[in-house]
PDB file of C-alpha atoms in Angstrom:
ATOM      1  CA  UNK A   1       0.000   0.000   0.000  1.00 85.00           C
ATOM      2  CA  UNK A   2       2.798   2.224   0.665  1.00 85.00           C
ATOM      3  CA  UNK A   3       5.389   0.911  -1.436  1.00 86.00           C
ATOM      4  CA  UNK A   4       3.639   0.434  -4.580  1.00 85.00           C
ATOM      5  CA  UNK A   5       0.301   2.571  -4.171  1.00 85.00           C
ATOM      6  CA  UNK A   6       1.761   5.213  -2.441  1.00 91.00           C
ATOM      7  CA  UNK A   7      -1.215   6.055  -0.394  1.00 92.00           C
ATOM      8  CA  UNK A   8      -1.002   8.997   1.858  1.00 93.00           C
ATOM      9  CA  UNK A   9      -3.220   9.710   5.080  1.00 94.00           C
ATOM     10  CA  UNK A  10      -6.993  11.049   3.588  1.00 95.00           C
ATOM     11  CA  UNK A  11      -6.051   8.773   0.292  1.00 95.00           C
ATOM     12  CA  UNK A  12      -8.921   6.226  -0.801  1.00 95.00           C
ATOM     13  CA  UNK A  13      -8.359   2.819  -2.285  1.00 93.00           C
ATOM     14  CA  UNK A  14     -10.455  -0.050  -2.872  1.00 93.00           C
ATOM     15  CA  UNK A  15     -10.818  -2.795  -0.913  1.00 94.00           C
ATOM     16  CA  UNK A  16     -13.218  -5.728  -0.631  1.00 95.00           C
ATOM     17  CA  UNK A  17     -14.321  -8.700   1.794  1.00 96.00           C
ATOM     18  CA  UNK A  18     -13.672 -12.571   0.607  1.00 96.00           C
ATOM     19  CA  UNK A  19     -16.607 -13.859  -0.672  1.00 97.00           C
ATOM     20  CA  UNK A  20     -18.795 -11.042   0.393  1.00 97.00           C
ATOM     21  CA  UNK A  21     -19.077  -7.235  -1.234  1.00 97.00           C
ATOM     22  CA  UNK A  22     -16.700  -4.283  -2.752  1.00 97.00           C
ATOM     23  CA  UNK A  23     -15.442  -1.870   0.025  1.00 96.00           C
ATOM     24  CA  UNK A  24     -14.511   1.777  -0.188  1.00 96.00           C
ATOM     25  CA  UNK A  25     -11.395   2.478   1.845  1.00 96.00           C
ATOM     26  CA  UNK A  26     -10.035   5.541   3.490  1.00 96.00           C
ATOM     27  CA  UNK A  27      -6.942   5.829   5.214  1.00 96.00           C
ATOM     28  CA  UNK A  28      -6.923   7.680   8.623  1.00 96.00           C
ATOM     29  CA  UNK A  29      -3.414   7.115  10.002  1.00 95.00           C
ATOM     30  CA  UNK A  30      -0.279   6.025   9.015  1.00 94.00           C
ATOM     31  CA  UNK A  31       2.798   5.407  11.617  1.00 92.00           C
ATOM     32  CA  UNK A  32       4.920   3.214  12.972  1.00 89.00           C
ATOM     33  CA  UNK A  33       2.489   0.301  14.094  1.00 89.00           C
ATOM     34  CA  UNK A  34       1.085   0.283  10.314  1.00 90.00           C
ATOM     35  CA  UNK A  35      -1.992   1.829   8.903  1.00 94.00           C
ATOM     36  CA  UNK A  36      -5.503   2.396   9.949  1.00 94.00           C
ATOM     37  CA  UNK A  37      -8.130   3.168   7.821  1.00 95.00           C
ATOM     38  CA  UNK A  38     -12.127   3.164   7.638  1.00 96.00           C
ATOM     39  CA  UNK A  39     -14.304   1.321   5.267  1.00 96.00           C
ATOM     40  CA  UNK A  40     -17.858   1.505   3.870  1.00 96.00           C
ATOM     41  CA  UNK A  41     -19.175  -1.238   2.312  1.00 96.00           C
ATOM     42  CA  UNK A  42     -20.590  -1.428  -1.283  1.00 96.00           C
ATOM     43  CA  UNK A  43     -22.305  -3.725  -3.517  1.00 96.00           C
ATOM     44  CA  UNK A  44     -21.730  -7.609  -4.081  1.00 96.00           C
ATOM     45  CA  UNK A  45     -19.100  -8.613  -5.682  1.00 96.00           C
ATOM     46  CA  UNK A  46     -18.684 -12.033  -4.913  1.00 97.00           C
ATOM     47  CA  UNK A  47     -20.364 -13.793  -8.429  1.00 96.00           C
ATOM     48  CA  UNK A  48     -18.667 -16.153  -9.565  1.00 98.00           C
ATOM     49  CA  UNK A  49     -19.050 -18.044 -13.308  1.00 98.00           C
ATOM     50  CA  UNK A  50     -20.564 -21.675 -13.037  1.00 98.00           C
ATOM     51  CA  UNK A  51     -17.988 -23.226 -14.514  1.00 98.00           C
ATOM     52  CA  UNK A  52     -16.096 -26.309 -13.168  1.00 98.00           C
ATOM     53  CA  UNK A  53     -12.653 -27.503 -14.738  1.00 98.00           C
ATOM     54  CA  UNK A  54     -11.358 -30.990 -13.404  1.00 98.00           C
ATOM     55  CA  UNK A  55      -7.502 -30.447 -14.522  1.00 98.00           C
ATOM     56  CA  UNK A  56      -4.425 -33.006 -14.271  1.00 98.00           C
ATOM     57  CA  UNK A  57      -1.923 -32.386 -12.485  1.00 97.00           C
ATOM     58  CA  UNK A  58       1.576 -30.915 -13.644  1.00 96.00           C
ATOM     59  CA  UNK A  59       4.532 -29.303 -12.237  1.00 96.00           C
ATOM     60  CA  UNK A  60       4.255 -27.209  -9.764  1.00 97.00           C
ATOM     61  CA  UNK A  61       5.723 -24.061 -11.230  1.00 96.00           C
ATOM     62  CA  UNK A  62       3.111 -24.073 -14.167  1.00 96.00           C
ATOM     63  CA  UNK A  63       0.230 -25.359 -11.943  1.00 97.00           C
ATOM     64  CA  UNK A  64       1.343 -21.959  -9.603  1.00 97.00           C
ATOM     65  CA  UNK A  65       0.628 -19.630 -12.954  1.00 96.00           C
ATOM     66  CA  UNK A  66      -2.710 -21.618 -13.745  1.00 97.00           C
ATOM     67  CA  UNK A  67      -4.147 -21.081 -10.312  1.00 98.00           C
ATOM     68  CA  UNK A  68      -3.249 -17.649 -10.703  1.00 98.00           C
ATOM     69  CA  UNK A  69      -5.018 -16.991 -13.735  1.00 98.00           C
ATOM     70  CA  UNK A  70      -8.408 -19.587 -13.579  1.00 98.00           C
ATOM     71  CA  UNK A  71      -8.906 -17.944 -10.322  1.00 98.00           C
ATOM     72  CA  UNK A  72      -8.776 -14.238 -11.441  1.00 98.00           C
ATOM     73  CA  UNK A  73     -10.879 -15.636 -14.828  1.00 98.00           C
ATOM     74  CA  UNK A  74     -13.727 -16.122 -12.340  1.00 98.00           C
ATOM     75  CA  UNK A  75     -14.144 -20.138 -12.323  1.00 98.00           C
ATOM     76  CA  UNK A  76     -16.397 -21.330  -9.512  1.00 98.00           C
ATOM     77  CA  UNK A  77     -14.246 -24.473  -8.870  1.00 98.00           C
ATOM     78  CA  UNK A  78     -11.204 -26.293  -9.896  1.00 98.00           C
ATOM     79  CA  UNK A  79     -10.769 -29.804  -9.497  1.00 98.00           C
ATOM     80  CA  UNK A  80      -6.984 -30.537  -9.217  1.00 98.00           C
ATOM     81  CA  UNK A  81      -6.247 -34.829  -9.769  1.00 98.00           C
ATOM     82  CA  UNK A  82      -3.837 -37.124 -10.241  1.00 97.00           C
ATOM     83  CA  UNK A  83      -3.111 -38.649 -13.815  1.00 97.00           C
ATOM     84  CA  UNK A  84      -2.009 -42.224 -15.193  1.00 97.00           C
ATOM     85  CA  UNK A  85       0.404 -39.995 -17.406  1.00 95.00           C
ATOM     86  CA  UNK A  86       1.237 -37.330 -14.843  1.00 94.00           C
ATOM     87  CA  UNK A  87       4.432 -37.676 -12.381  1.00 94.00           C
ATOM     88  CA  UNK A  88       2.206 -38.448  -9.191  1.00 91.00           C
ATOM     89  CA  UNK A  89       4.760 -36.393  -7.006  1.00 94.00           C
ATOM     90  CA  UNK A  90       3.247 -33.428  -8.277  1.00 94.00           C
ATOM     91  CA  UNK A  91       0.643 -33.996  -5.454  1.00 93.00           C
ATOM     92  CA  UNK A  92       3.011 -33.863  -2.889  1.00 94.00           C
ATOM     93  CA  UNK A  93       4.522 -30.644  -3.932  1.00 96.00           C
ATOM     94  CA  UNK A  94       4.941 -28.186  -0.979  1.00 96.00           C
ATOM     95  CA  UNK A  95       2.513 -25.869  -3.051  1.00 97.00           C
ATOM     96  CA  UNK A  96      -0.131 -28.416  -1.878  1.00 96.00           C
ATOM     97  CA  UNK A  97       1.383 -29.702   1.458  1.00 95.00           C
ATOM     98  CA  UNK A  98       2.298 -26.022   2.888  1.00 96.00           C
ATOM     99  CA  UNK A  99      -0.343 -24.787   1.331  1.00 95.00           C
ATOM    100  CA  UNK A 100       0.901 -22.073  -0.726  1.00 97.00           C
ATOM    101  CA  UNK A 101      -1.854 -22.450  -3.233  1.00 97.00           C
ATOM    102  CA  UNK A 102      -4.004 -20.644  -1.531  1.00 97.00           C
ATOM    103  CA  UNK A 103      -2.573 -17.429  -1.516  1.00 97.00           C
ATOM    104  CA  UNK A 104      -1.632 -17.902  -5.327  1.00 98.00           C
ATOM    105  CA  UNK A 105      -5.300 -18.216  -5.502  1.00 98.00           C
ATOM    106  CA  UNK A 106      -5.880 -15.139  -3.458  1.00 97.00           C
ATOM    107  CA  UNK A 107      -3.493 -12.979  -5.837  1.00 96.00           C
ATOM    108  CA  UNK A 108      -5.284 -14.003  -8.835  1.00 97.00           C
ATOM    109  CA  UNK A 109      -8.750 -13.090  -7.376  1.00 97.00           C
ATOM    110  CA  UNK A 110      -7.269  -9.394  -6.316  1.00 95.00           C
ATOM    111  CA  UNK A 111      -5.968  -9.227  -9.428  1.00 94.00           C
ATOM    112  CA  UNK A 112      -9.433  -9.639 -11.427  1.00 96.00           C
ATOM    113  CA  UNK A 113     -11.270  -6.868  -9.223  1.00 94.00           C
ATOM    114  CA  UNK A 114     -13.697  -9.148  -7.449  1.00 97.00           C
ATOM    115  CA  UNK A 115     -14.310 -10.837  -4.225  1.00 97.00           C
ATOM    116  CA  UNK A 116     -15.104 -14.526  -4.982  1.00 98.00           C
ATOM    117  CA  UNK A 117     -13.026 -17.130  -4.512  1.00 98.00           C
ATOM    118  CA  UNK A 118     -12.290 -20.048  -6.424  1.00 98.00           C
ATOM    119  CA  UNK A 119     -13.279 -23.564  -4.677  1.00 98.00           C
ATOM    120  CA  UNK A 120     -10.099 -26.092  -4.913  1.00 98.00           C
ATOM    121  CA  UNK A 121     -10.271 -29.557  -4.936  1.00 97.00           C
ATOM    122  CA  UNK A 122      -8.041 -32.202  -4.834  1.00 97.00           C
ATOM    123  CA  UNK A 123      -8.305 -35.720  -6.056  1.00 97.00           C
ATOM    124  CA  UNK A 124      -6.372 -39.219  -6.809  1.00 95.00           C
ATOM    125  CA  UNK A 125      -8.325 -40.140 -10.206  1.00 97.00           C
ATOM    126  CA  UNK A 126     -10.358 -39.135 -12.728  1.00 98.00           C
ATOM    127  CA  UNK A 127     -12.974 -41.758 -11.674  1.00 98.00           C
ATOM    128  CA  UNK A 128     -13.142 -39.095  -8.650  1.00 98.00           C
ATOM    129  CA  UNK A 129     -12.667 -36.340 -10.324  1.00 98.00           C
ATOM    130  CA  UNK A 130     -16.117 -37.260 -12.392  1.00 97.00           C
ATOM    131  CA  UNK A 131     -17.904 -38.174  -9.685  1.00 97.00           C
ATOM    132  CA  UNK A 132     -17.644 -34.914  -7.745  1.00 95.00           C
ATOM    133  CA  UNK A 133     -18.535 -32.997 -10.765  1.00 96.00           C
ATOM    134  CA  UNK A 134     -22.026 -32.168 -12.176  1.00 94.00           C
ATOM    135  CA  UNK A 135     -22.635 -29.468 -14.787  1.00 96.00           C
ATOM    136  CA  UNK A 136     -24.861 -29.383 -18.136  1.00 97.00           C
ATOM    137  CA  UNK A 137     -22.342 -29.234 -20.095  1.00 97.00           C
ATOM    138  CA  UNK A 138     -19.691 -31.964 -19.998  1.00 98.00           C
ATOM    139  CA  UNK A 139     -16.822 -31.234 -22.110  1.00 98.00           C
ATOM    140  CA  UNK A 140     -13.582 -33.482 -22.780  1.00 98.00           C
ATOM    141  CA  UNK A 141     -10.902 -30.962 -24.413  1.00 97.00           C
ATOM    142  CA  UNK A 142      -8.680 -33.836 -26.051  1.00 95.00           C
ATOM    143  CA  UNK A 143      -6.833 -33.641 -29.001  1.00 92.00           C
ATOM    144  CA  UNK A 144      -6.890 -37.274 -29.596  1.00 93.00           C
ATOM    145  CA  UNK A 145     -10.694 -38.069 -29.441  1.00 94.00           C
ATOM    146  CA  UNK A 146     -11.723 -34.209 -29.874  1.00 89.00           C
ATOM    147  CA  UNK A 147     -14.439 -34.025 -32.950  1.00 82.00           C
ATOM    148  CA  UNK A 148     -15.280 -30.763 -33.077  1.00 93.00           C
ATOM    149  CA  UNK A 149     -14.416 -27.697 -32.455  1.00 95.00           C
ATOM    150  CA  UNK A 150     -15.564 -25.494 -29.013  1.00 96.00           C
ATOM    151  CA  UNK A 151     -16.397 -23.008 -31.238  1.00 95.00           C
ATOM    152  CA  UNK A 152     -18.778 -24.064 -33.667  1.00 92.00           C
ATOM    153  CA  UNK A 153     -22.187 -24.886 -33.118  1.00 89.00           C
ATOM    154  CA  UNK A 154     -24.520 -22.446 -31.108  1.00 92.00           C
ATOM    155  CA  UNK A 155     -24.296 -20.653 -27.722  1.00 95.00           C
ATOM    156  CA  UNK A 156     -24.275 -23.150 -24.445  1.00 94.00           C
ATOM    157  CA  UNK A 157     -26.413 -22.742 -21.285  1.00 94.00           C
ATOM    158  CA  UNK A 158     -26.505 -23.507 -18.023  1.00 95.00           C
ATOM    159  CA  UNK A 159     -23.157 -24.791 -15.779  1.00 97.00           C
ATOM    160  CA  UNK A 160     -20.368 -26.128 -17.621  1.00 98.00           C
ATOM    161  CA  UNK A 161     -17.726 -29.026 -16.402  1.00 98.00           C
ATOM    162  CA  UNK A 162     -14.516 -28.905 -18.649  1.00 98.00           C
ATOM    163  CA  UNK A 163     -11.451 -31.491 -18.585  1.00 98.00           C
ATOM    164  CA  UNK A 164      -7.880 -30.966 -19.548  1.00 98.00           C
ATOM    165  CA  UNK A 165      -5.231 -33.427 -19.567  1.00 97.00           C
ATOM    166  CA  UNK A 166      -1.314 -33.234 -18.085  1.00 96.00           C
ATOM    167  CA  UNK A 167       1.752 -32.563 -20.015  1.00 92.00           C
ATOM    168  CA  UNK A 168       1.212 -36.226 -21.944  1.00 93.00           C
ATOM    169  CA  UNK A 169      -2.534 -36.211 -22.091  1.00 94.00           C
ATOM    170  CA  UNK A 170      -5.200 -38.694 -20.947  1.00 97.00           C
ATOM    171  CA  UNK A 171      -4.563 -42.158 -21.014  1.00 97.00           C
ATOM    172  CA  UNK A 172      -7.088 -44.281 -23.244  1.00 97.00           C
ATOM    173  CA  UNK A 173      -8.532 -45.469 -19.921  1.00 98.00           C
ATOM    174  CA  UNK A 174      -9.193 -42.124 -18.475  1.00 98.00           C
ATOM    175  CA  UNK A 175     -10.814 -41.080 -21.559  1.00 98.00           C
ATOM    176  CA  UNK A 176     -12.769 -44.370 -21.473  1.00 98.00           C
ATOM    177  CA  UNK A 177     -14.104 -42.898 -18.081  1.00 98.00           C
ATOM    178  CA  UNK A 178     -15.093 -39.025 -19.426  1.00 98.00           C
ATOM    179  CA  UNK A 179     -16.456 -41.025 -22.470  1.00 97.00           C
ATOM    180  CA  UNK A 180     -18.949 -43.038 -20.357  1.00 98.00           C
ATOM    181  CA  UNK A 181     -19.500 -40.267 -18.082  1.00 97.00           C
ATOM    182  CA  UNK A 182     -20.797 -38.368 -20.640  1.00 97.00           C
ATOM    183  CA  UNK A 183     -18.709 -35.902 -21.620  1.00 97.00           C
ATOM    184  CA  UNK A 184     -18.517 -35.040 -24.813  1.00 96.00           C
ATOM    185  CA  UNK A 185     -14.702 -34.247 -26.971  1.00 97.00           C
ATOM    186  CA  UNK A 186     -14.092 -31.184 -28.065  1.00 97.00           C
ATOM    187  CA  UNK A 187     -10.852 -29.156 -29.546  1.00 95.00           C
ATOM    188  CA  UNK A 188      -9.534 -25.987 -29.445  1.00 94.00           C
ATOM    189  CA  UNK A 189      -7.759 -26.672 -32.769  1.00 90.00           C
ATOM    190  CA  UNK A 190      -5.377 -28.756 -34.397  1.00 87.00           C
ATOM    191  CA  UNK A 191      -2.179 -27.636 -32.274  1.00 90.00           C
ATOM    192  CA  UNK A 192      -0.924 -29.472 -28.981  1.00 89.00           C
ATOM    193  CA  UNK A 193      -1.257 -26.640 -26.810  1.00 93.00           C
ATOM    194  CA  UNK A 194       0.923 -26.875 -23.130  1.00 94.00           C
ATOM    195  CA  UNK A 195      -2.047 -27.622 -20.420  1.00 96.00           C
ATOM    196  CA  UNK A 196      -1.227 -23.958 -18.913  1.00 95.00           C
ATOM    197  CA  UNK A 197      -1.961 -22.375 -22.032  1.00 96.00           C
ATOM    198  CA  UNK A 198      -5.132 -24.796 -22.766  1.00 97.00           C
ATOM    199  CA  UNK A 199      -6.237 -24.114 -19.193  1.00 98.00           C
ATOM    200  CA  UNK A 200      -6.782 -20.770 -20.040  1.00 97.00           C
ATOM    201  CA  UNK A 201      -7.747 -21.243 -23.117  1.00 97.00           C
ATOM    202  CA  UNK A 202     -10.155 -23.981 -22.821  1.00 97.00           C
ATOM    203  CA  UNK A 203     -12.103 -21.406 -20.173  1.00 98.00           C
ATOM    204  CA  UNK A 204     -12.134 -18.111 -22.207  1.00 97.00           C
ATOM    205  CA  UNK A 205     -13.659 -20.236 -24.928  1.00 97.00           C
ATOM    206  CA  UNK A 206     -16.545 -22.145 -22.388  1.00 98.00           C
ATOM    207  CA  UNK A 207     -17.309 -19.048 -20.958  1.00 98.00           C
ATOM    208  CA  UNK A 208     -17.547 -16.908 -24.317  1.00 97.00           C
ATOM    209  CA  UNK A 209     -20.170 -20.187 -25.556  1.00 96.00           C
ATOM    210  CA  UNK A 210     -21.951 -19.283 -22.685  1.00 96.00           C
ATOM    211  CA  UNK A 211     -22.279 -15.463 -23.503  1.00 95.00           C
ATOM    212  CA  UNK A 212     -20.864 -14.384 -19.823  1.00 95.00           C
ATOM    213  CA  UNK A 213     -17.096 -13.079 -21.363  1.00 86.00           C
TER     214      UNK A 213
END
């Protein structure tokens, strides 16, 4: 606040509560024991987009950047689990065990202006991962099975469940499992895109079939 905002006593800044509403921030005092300021609260801002991704896990220092950015993108939950294809260490990352991720999270939800907070999950298989997920739409971003694109066809409604794959993809049984589940394949084009980029990716392009981007 002082370093990078520069905020003086009598400056205002915005603020907000997790989970809960917008606040409008004044500061009263700065000194030595740190700052004091008053706060008046303002509307909700809290909404977040009802879309679930269930997402393999990779190495730690790209799965960092992803919760970063799916959490400022607005997603209402992310499913983190563990892959036939993935290095299953990953899940014992101190990320996880010291729980860094959750003020990763925390950056990328100050960073998209809101209050909401992204729900993270963790768990050991897709079978789990499908079972703990319920949307309308089911989709299966896969560049193997994938038979059409995201972006044809009309507008989506409703919540959405998407799946992307680790640094090797799914395994044939895993896909087996979204398969049955119902979900259906989909691509976001012809290139192998790396999961943090497809992450992303794969979201804009939900959300913008569901009008809310």
């Amino acid at each position: 606040m002082l370093k990078v905002l520069h905020l003086k006593k009598g400056d205002y800044f915005k603020g907000g509560i997790r989970n809960s509403c917008f606040l409008t921030c004044k500061v009263e005092n700065i000194d030595e024991k740190g700052i004091t300021f008053s706060s008046e609260k303002k509307e909700d801002g809290s909404h977040l987009f009802p879309l679930t991704m269930i997402l393999a896990q990779v190495r730690p220092i790209c799965m960092r950047r992803m919760l970063r950015e799916l959490a400022s993108m607005g997603l209402s939950r992310l499913v983190l689990t563990s892959s036939d294809l993935g290095e299953k260490s990953y899940a014992q990352a101190g990320l996880y065990t010291e729980g860094l991720w959750r003020d990763i999270v925390d950056d990328g939800v100050m960073q998209s202006g809101f209050t909401g907070v992204m729900e993270v999950s963790f768990v050991s298989s897709v079978a789990d991962a499908v079972l703990c997920c319920k949307g309308d739409n089911l989709l299966l971003f896969d560049n193997v099975v994938g038979s059409r694109s995201i972006f044809a066809g009309e507008p989506i409604s409703g919540s959405s469940v998407v799946a992307i794959g680790p640094e090797r993809g799914w395994s044939d049984r895993e896909r087996r499992i979204f398969l049955d589940s119902g979900f259906s394949p989909v691509l976001l084009g012809r290139r192998i895109l790396r999961t943090e980029t497809a992450a992303v990716a794969a979201s804009a392009a939900v959300l913008g079939k569901m009008k809310l981007i």
